[in-house]
Amino acid sequence: MPSDNYKIVIKANKTPAGQHARRFNAPTIDEVAVVVVGENLESHDIVLHRRNDRLQRINFFFLAYGKKFLHQPGNERINETHRSYDALQYPIIFWKGSETNKKVSSMDYYSYSLMIRENEDNHILKCRRLYHKYVVDMYVKIETERLTFIRLNQTKLRSEEYIHLRDAINTDAKAQNVGQMIILPATYIGSTRHMHEYAQDAMSYVRHYGTADLFITFTCNPQWIEIKQELFPGQSPIDRHDITARVFSQKLKYLMDFIVKHYVFGETGCWMYSVEWQKRGLPHAHILIWLVEKIRPNEVDAVISAEIPNVQLDPELHEVVIKNMIHGPCGTLNQNSPCMMDGNVQNDIQGR
């Protein structure tokens, strides 16, 4: 906002036009939502709440790690990539500071800081919601560092060699009217060129091998024993998204090895998958499998089953299906079910 003279009105019963009717519903479970304001290239301010209930913005290097920094021209604010930023922004976590003379990238530093090590206590992982805020803040810092590098190294990235940009400049001769000042390469994850490159790769599979034989969805269960046994006392899976992501990645790798190397559905010609994160923070993967020997219509029932397993023949599989694959109870049996609204069962279940 350009100024602080404004009011915000939130209408909880307002339905977005042309979108999912329950997209902006208030959360029904204990979860954390994070909103990053502004562009990634904008600097972040540190605001101190003084004992007299007044706010003070830090506009120069005044104190860090017990050392005083004199104000110098060019040091009007503390940049989020400076090593003093973390200790000032998170004094509860870094009460002793984190002074070091080593120079590494933000990605390497925070990957090292958040890693779990045997016989070593990592107190950052015990901070619950503050840990969530810290992780998101540091992720923004990593993205800021990447974007800054791209912005300052456009010539090294050969951005002038992009065909459409070069043709437009040769035709119009006004570079300032063409495209964007900064071009994100395909190596930047999430950029338009990155997504377009992945889509082209996927289409090349279809063009060469035909349509896929199997479409498999692999979901994450926060109650997996591998996740729960790594939690600290008093923690729940929602407190440790890092463990959830790592366990899911390992299980997905094991599943792909099981399908591809052990020929569960037959010899695999090729495969691909895409990992997505649900609205409530749990990952899931969409897997495409191309088989050397195509599945015939009379063989579908041997691969796919939509029946509840027999409890006498396979009690373990029966328990898994009953617990994880069947929704309910809801309606009059459970008015607090996520699918209930105003005493009625909704037609679909968002985020399940």
Short mmCIF file of C-alpha atoms in Angstrom, two decimals:
data_model
loop_
_atom_site.label_atom_id
_atom_site.label_comp_id
_atom_site.label_asym_id
_atom_site.label_seq_id
_atom_site.Cartn_x
_atom_site.Cartn_y
_atom_site.Cartn_z
CA MET A 1 0.00 0.00 0.00
CA PRO A 2 1.32 3.51 -0.75
CA SER A 3 0.29 4.72 2.72
CA ASP A 4 -1.02 3.41 6.03
CA ASN A 5 -4.35 5.23 5.74
CA TYR A 6 -6.59 2.37 4.67
CA LYS A 7 -8.99 -0.20 6.06
CA ILE A 8 -9.36 -3.88 5.20
CA VAL A 9 -12.74 -5.62 5.12
CA ILE A 10 -12.80 -9.42 4.84
CA LYS A 11 -16.11 -10.95 3.77
CA ALA A 12 -16.04 -14.60 4.74
CA ASN A 13 -19.27 -15.44 2.89
CA LYS A 14 -18.15 -13.99 -0.45
CA THR A 15 -17.82 -16.54 -3.28
CA PRO A 16 -15.20 -15.89 -6.01
CA ALA A 17 -16.67 -15.57 -9.47
CA GLY A 18 -15.67 -18.26 -11.94
CA GLN A 19 -13.57 -20.19 -9.40
CA HIS A 20 -14.02 -23.00 -6.92
CA ALA A 21 -16.81 -22.13 -4.48
CA ARG A 22 -14.78 -23.26 -1.44
CA ARG A 23 -11.37 -22.04 -2.52
CA PHE A 24 -11.14 -19.24 0.04
CA ASN A 25 -12.85 -21.02 2.92
CA ALA A 26 -11.49 -20.44 6.38
CA PRO A 27 -9.17 -23.27 7.52
CA THR A 28 -10.75 -26.07 9.50
CA ILE A 29 -7.49 -27.58 10.82
CA ASP A 30 -4.38 -26.32 12.59
CA GLU A 31 -2.20 -25.12 9.74
CA VAL A 32 0.06 -22.21 8.85
CA ALA A 33 -0.41 -19.85 5.92
CA VAL A 34 2.43 -17.53 4.87
CA VAL A 35 2.07 -14.45 2.67
CA VAL A 36 5.17 -12.77 1.25
CA VAL A 37 4.44 -9.12 0.43
CA GLY A 38 6.20 -7.38 -2.42
CA GLU A 39 8.57 -8.53 -5.13
CA ASN A 40 11.56 -10.75 -4.38
CA LEU A 41 13.93 -7.99 -5.44
CA GLU A 42 12.66 -5.62 -2.75
CA SER A 43 14.67 -5.35 0.46
CA HIS A 44 13.11 -6.35 3.77
CA ASP A 45 12.98 -4.08 6.80
CA ILE A 46 13.65 -5.11 10.40
CA VAL A 47 11.31 -3.38 12.85
CA LEU A 48 12.06 -3.26 16.58
CA HIS A 49 9.22 -3.07 19.12
CA ARG A 50 10.58 -0.93 21.94
CA ARG A 51 9.47 -1.09 25.57
CA ASN A 52 7.58 2.19 25.21
CA ASP A 53 5.33 0.48 22.59
CA ARG A 54 6.87 2.49 19.77
CA LEU A 55 8.27 0.95 16.60
CA GLN A 56 11.73 1.72 15.28
CA ARG A 57 13.00 0.72 11.86
CA ILE A 58 16.63 -0.32 11.60
CA ASN A 59 18.20 1.91 8.97
CA PHE A 60 21.88 1.25 9.54
CA PHE A 61 24.21 -1.33 11.04
CA PHE A 62 23.89 -0.41 14.70
CA LEU A 63 24.52 -3.66 16.59
CA ALA A 64 25.34 -7.24 15.70
CA TYR A 65 27.01 -9.98 17.65
CA GLY A 66 27.98 -7.60 20.42
CA LYS A 67 29.88 -5.28 18.08
CA LYS A 68 28.87 -1.76 17.16
CA PHE A 69 28.84 -0.71 13.53
CA LEU A 70 29.19 2.98 12.73
CA HIS A 71 26.87 4.45 10.16
CA GLN A 72 28.59 4.80 6.81
CA PRO A 73 27.32 6.05 3.45
CA GLY A 74 25.66 3.23 1.58
CA ASN A 75 24.71 1.33 4.77
CA GLU A 76 21.21 2.76 5.09
CA ARG A 77 19.60 -0.63 5.75
CA ILE A 78 20.50 -4.17 6.66
CA ASN A 79 20.25 -6.34 3.59
CA GLU A 80 18.57 -9.70 4.15
CA THR A 81 21.58 -11.49 2.67
CA HIS A 82 23.90 -10.04 5.34
CA ARG A 83 24.96 -12.41 8.12
CA SER A 84 23.63 -10.01 10.76
CA TYR A 85 20.08 -10.25 9.45
CA ASP A 86 19.19 -13.61 10.98
CA ALA A 87 20.33 -12.73 14.50
CA LEU A 88 18.39 -9.44 14.44
CA GLN A 89 15.25 -10.89 12.88
CA TYR A 90 15.19 -14.06 15.02
CA PRO A 91 16.80 -13.21 18.37
CA ILE A 92 15.06 -16.14 20.09
CA ILE A 93 16.69 -18.65 17.75
CA PHE A 94 20.09 -16.94 17.47
CA TRP A 95 20.53 -15.53 20.95
CA LYS A 96 24.31 -15.98 20.64
CA GLY A 97 24.53 -14.80 17.04
CA SER A 98 26.10 -16.85 14.29
CA GLU A 99 29.38 -15.18 13.47
CA THR A 100 31.48 -16.91 10.83
CA ASN A 101 34.12 -15.92 8.30
CA LYS A 102 33.17 -18.53 5.70
CA LYS A 103 31.46 -17.40 2.53
CA VAL A 104 28.93 -19.78 1.03
CA SER A 105 25.67 -19.38 -0.85
CA SER A 106 22.41 -18.99 1.06
CA MET A 107 21.18 -22.31 -0.28
CA ASP A 108 24.22 -24.21 1.04
CA TYR A 109 24.20 -22.41 4.38
CA TYR A 110 20.54 -23.00 5.23
CA SER A 111 20.58 -26.56 3.93
CA TYR A 112 23.43 -27.18 6.36
CA SER A 113 21.66 -25.34 9.21
CA LEU A 114 18.41 -27.31 8.86
CA MET A 115 19.95 -30.74 8.41
CA ILE A 116 19.45 -33.43 11.07
CA ARG A 117 22.70 -34.90 12.37
CA GLU A 118 23.28 -37.88 14.58
CA ASN A 119 24.27 -37.10 18.19
CA GLU A 120 23.79 -33.37 17.57
CA ASP A 121 20.89 -31.24 18.80
CA ASN A 122 19.40 -28.75 16.33
CA HIS A 123 17.29 -26.30 18.32
CA ILE A 124 15.94 -24.57 15.17
CA LEU A 125 13.84 -27.64 14.40
CA LYS A 126 12.08 -27.36 17.78
CA CYS A 127 10.60 -23.89 17.28
CA ARG A 128 7.37 -25.04 15.61
CA ARG A 129 5.59 -22.04 14.03
CA LEU A 130 8.61 -19.79 14.41
CA TYR A 131 10.55 -22.50 12.58
CA HIS A 132 7.96 -22.34 9.76
CA LYS A 133 8.35 -18.57 9.51
CA TYR A 134 12.12 -18.89 9.56
CA VAL A 135 12.13 -21.48 6.76
CA VAL A 136 9.85 -19.39 4.53
CA ASP A 137 11.87 -16.23 5.21
CA MET A 138 15.11 -17.96 4.35
CA TYR A 139 13.56 -19.45 1.21
CA VAL A 140 12.66 -15.93 0.09
CA LYS A 141 16.25 -14.93 0.79
CA ILE A 142 17.54 -17.79 -1.38
CA GLU A 143 15.23 -16.81 -4.22
CA THR A 144 16.29 -13.18 -3.85
CA GLU A 145 19.93 -14.21 -4.16
CA ARG A 146 19.21 -16.25 -7.29
CA LEU A 147 17.18 -13.50 -8.92
CA THR A 148 19.82 -10.91 -8.09
CA PHE A 149 22.49 -13.07 -9.74
CA ILE A 150 20.33 -13.44 -12.85
CA ARG A 151 19.63 -9.72 -12.95
CA LEU A 152 23.32 -8.82 -12.70
CA ASN A 153 24.52 -11.46 -15.16
CA GLN A 154 22.16 -11.12 -18.09
CA THR A 155 25.02 -10.84 -20.58
CA LYS A 156 26.69 -13.99 -19.24
CA LEU A 157 23.39 -15.83 -19.57
CA ARG A 158 23.33 -14.81 -23.27
CA SER A 159 19.90 -13.25 -22.94
CA GLU A 160 20.55 -11.18 -26.07
CA GLU A 161 20.60 -14.38 -28.12
CA TYR A 162 16.92 -15.19 -27.53
CA ILE A 163 15.39 -15.31 -31.01
CA HIS A 164 12.14 -13.42 -30.42
CA LEU A 165 13.86 -10.61 -28.53
CA ARG A 166 16.52 -10.21 -31.21
CA ASP A 167 13.97 -10.20 -34.02
CA ALA A 168 11.83 -7.62 -32.22
CA ILE A 169 14.81 -5.33 -31.69
CA ASN A 170 15.87 -5.65 -35.32
CA THR A 171 12.34 -4.84 -36.47
CA ASP A 172 11.35 -2.13 -34.01
CA ALA A 173 14.79 -0.90 -32.92
CA LYS A 174 13.34 0.00 -29.50
CA ALA A 175 14.51 -2.49 -26.91
CA GLN A 176 12.68 -0.74 -24.08
CA ASN A 177 9.33 -1.57 -25.68
CA VAL A 178 10.01 -5.28 -26.01
CA GLY A 179 9.38 -7.93 -23.36
CA GLN A 180 10.97 -7.61 -19.94
CA MET A 181 14.19 -6.04 -18.76
CA ILE A 182 15.24 -9.30 -17.07
CA ILE A 183 14.84 -12.69 -18.72
CA LEU A 184 14.63 -15.77 -16.50
CA PRO A 185 16.45 -18.75 -18.04
CA ALA A 186 15.05 -22.27 -18.17
CA THR A 187 17.40 -23.26 -15.33
CA TYR A 188 15.40 -21.07 -12.89
CA ILE A 189 12.85 -23.42 -11.34
CA GLY A 190 9.31 -22.16 -11.74
CA SER A 191 10.03 -19.74 -14.56
CA THR A 192 7.95 -19.75 -17.75
CA ARG A 193 10.81 -21.22 -19.80
CA HIS A 194 11.41 -23.91 -17.18
CA MET A 195 7.77 -25.04 -17.22
CA HIS A 196 7.61 -24.83 -21.02
CA GLU A 197 10.73 -26.97 -21.32
CA TYR A 198 9.24 -29.65 -19.05
CA ALA A 199 5.99 -29.61 -21.03
CA GLN A 200 7.91 -30.06 -24.29
CA ASP A 201 9.84 -32.99 -22.80
CA ALA A 202 6.60 -34.64 -21.72
CA MET A 203 5.04 -34.20 -25.17
CA SER A 204 8.11 -35.72 -26.81
CA TYR A 205 7.52 -38.89 -24.75
CA VAL A 206 3.92 -39.06 -25.96
CA ARG A 207 4.94 -38.41 -29.56
CA HIS A 208 7.55 -41.19 -29.50
CA TYR A 209 5.96 -43.84 -27.24
CA GLY A 210 2.26 -43.02 -27.61
CA THR A 211 -0.16 -42.57 -24.74
CA ALA A 212 0.84 -43.86 -21.29
CA ASP A 213 -0.45 -47.22 -20.08
CA LEU A 214 -0.76 -46.39 -16.38
CA PHE A 215 -1.55 -43.19 -14.50
CA ILE A 216 -0.70 -43.62 -10.82
CA THR A 217 -1.24 -41.09 -8.02
CA PHE A 218 1.05 -41.50 -5.00
CA THR A 219 -0.01 -39.50 -1.94
CA CYS A 220 1.74 -38.69 1.32
CA ASN A 221 0.42 -39.94 4.65
CA PRO A 222 1.59 -37.81 7.62
CA GLN A 223 0.95 -40.80 9.91
CA TRP A 224 3.69 -42.90 8.31
CA ILE A 225 5.82 -44.50 11.02
CA GLU A 226 8.96 -43.19 9.30
CA ILE A 227 7.74 -39.65 9.92
CA LYS A 228 6.43 -40.10 13.44
CA GLN A 229 9.56 -41.82 14.75
CA GLU A 230 11.72 -38.82 13.72
CA LEU A 231 9.61 -36.24 15.57
CA PHE A 232 10.79 -34.68 18.80
CA PRO A 233 8.69 -35.27 21.93
CA GLY A 234 5.49 -33.24 21.76
CA GLN A 235 5.74 -32.58 18.04
CA SER A 236 3.22 -33.53 15.35
CA PRO A 237 3.86 -33.98 11.60
CA ILE A 238 2.56 -30.47 10.94
CA ASP A 239 5.51 -29.11 12.95
CA ARG A 240 8.09 -30.78 10.71
CA HIS A 241 7.40 -30.35 7.02
CA ASP A 242 11.07 -31.07 6.34
CA ILE A 243 10.70 -34.66 7.59
CA THR A 244 7.47 -35.11 5.62
CA ALA A 245 9.12 -33.96 2.38
CA ARG A 246 12.21 -36.15 2.90
CA VAL A 247 10.27 -39.30 3.77
CA PHE A 248 7.93 -38.75 0.83
CA SER A 249 10.90 -38.32 -1.51
CA GLN A 250 12.50 -41.56 -0.29
CA LYS A 251 9.24 -43.51 -0.57
CA LEU A 252 8.61 -42.15 -4.06
CA LYS A 253 12.09 -43.22 -5.15
CA TYR A 254 11.51 -46.69 -3.66
CA LEU A 255 8.12 -46.96 -5.41
CA MET A 256 9.64 -46.07 -8.78
CA ASP A 257 12.42 -48.61 -8.29
CA PHE A 258 9.82 -51.20 -7.32
CA ILE A 259 7.79 -50.57 -10.48
CA VAL A 260 10.66 -50.14 -12.94
CA LYS A 261 13.25 -52.63 -11.70
CA HIS A 262 11.01 -55.40 -10.35
CA TYR A 263 8.55 -55.41 -13.29
CA VAL A 264 5.42 -55.24 -11.10
CA PHE A 265 3.26 -54.33 -14.10
CA GLY A 266 5.65 -55.74 -16.67
CA GLU A 267 8.76 -54.37 -18.34
CA THR A 268 8.79 -50.56 -18.31
CA GLY A 269 9.76 -48.70 -21.46
CA CYS A 270 9.89 -45.24 -19.87
CA TRP A 271 8.27 -43.24 -17.09
CA MET A 272 7.89 -39.75 -15.67
CA TYR A 273 6.26 -38.11 -12.67
CA SER A 274 5.38 -34.68 -11.35
CA VAL A 275 5.34 -33.77 -7.64
CA GLU A 276 2.76 -31.27 -6.41
CA TRP A 277 1.87 -29.87 -3.00
CA GLN A 278 -1.71 -29.80 -1.81
CA LYS A 279 -3.50 -26.88 -0.23
CA ARG A 280 -2.71 -28.26 3.24
CA GLY A 281 1.00 -28.79 2.63
CA LEU A 282 1.22 -32.52 1.84
CA PRO A 283 2.99 -33.61 -1.35
CA HIS A 284 1.66 -36.05 -3.92
CA ALA A 285 3.02 -37.37 -7.22
CA HIS A 286 1.33 -38.05 -10.56
CA ILE A 287 3.16 -40.90 -12.32
CA LEU A 288 2.96 -41.96 -15.96
CA ILE A 289 4.18 -45.43 -16.94
CA TRP A 290 4.81 -46.67 -20.50
CA LEU A 291 5.01 -50.47 -20.69
CA VAL A 292 6.83 -52.47 -23.35
CA GLU A 293 3.89 -54.89 -23.53
CA LYS A 294 0.68 -52.87 -23.65
CA ILE A 295 -2.13 -53.73 -21.25
CA ARG A 296 -5.08 -55.27 -23.10
CA PRO A 297 -8.71 -54.56 -22.10
CA ASN A 298 -9.18 -58.06 -20.68
CA GLU A 299 -6.12 -57.53 -18.40
CA VAL A 300 -7.29 -54.32 -16.71
CA ASP A 301 -8.93 -56.11 -13.76
CA ALA A 302 -5.60 -57.81 -12.96
CA VAL A 303 -3.95 -54.38 -12.53
CA ILE A 304 -6.67 -52.12 -11.11
CA SER A 305 -9.15 -53.01 -8.35
CA ALA A 306 -11.94 -50.79 -7.04
CA GLU A 307 -13.16 -53.31 -4.48
CA ILE A 308 -12.56 -53.45 -0.74
CA PRO A 309 -10.11 -56.34 -0.10
CA ASN A 310 -11.40 -59.42 1.63
CA VAL A 311 -10.65 -59.16 5.34
CA GLN A 312 -10.06 -62.92 5.64
CA LEU A 313 -7.77 -63.25 2.61
CA ASP A 314 -5.73 -60.04 3.09
CA PRO A 315 -6.42 -58.39 6.49
CA GLU A 316 -3.45 -56.01 6.26
CA LEU A 317 -4.49 -54.59 2.87
CA HIS A 318 -8.09 -54.42 4.07
CA GLU A 319 -7.06 -52.29 7.03
CA VAL A 320 -5.02 -49.93 4.83
CA VAL A 321 -7.89 -49.40 2.38
CA ILE A 322 -10.51 -48.89 5.12
CA LYS A 323 -8.30 -46.41 6.95
CA ASN A 324 -6.91 -44.35 4.05
CA MET A 325 -9.08 -44.85 0.96
CA ILE A 326 -12.62 -44.47 2.30
CA HIS A 327 -14.03 -41.12 3.38
CA GLY A 328 -16.20 -40.84 6.44
CA PRO A 329 -18.10 -41.09 8.55
CA CYS A 330 -19.92 -37.85 7.84
CA GLY A 331 -23.48 -36.57 7.79
CA THR A 332 -25.46 -37.20 10.94
CA LEU A 333 -22.70 -39.50 12.27
CA ASN A 334 -20.05 -36.75 12.23
CA GLN A 335 -21.14 -33.12 11.87
CA ASN A 336 -17.51 -31.95 12.22
CA SER A 337 -16.28 -33.76 9.09
CA PRO A 338 -14.38 -31.44 6.66
CA CYS A 339 -16.98 -32.18 3.94
CA MET A 340 -19.83 -30.81 6.07
CA MET A 341 -21.16 -27.28 5.62
CA ASP A 342 -24.26 -25.94 7.34
CA GLY A 343 -25.28 -29.47 8.26
CA ASN A 344 -25.11 -30.77 4.68
CA VAL A 345 -22.56 -32.95 2.87
CA GLN A 346 -20.78 -31.15 0.04
CA ASN A 347 -20.40 -32.74 -3.36
CA ASP A 348 -16.61 -32.64 -3.32
CA ILE A 349 -13.88 -32.51 -0.70
CA GLN A 350 -11.28 -29.78 -1.14
CA GLY A 351 -7.70 -30.78 -0.47
CA ARG A 352 -8.30 -34.45 0.39
#
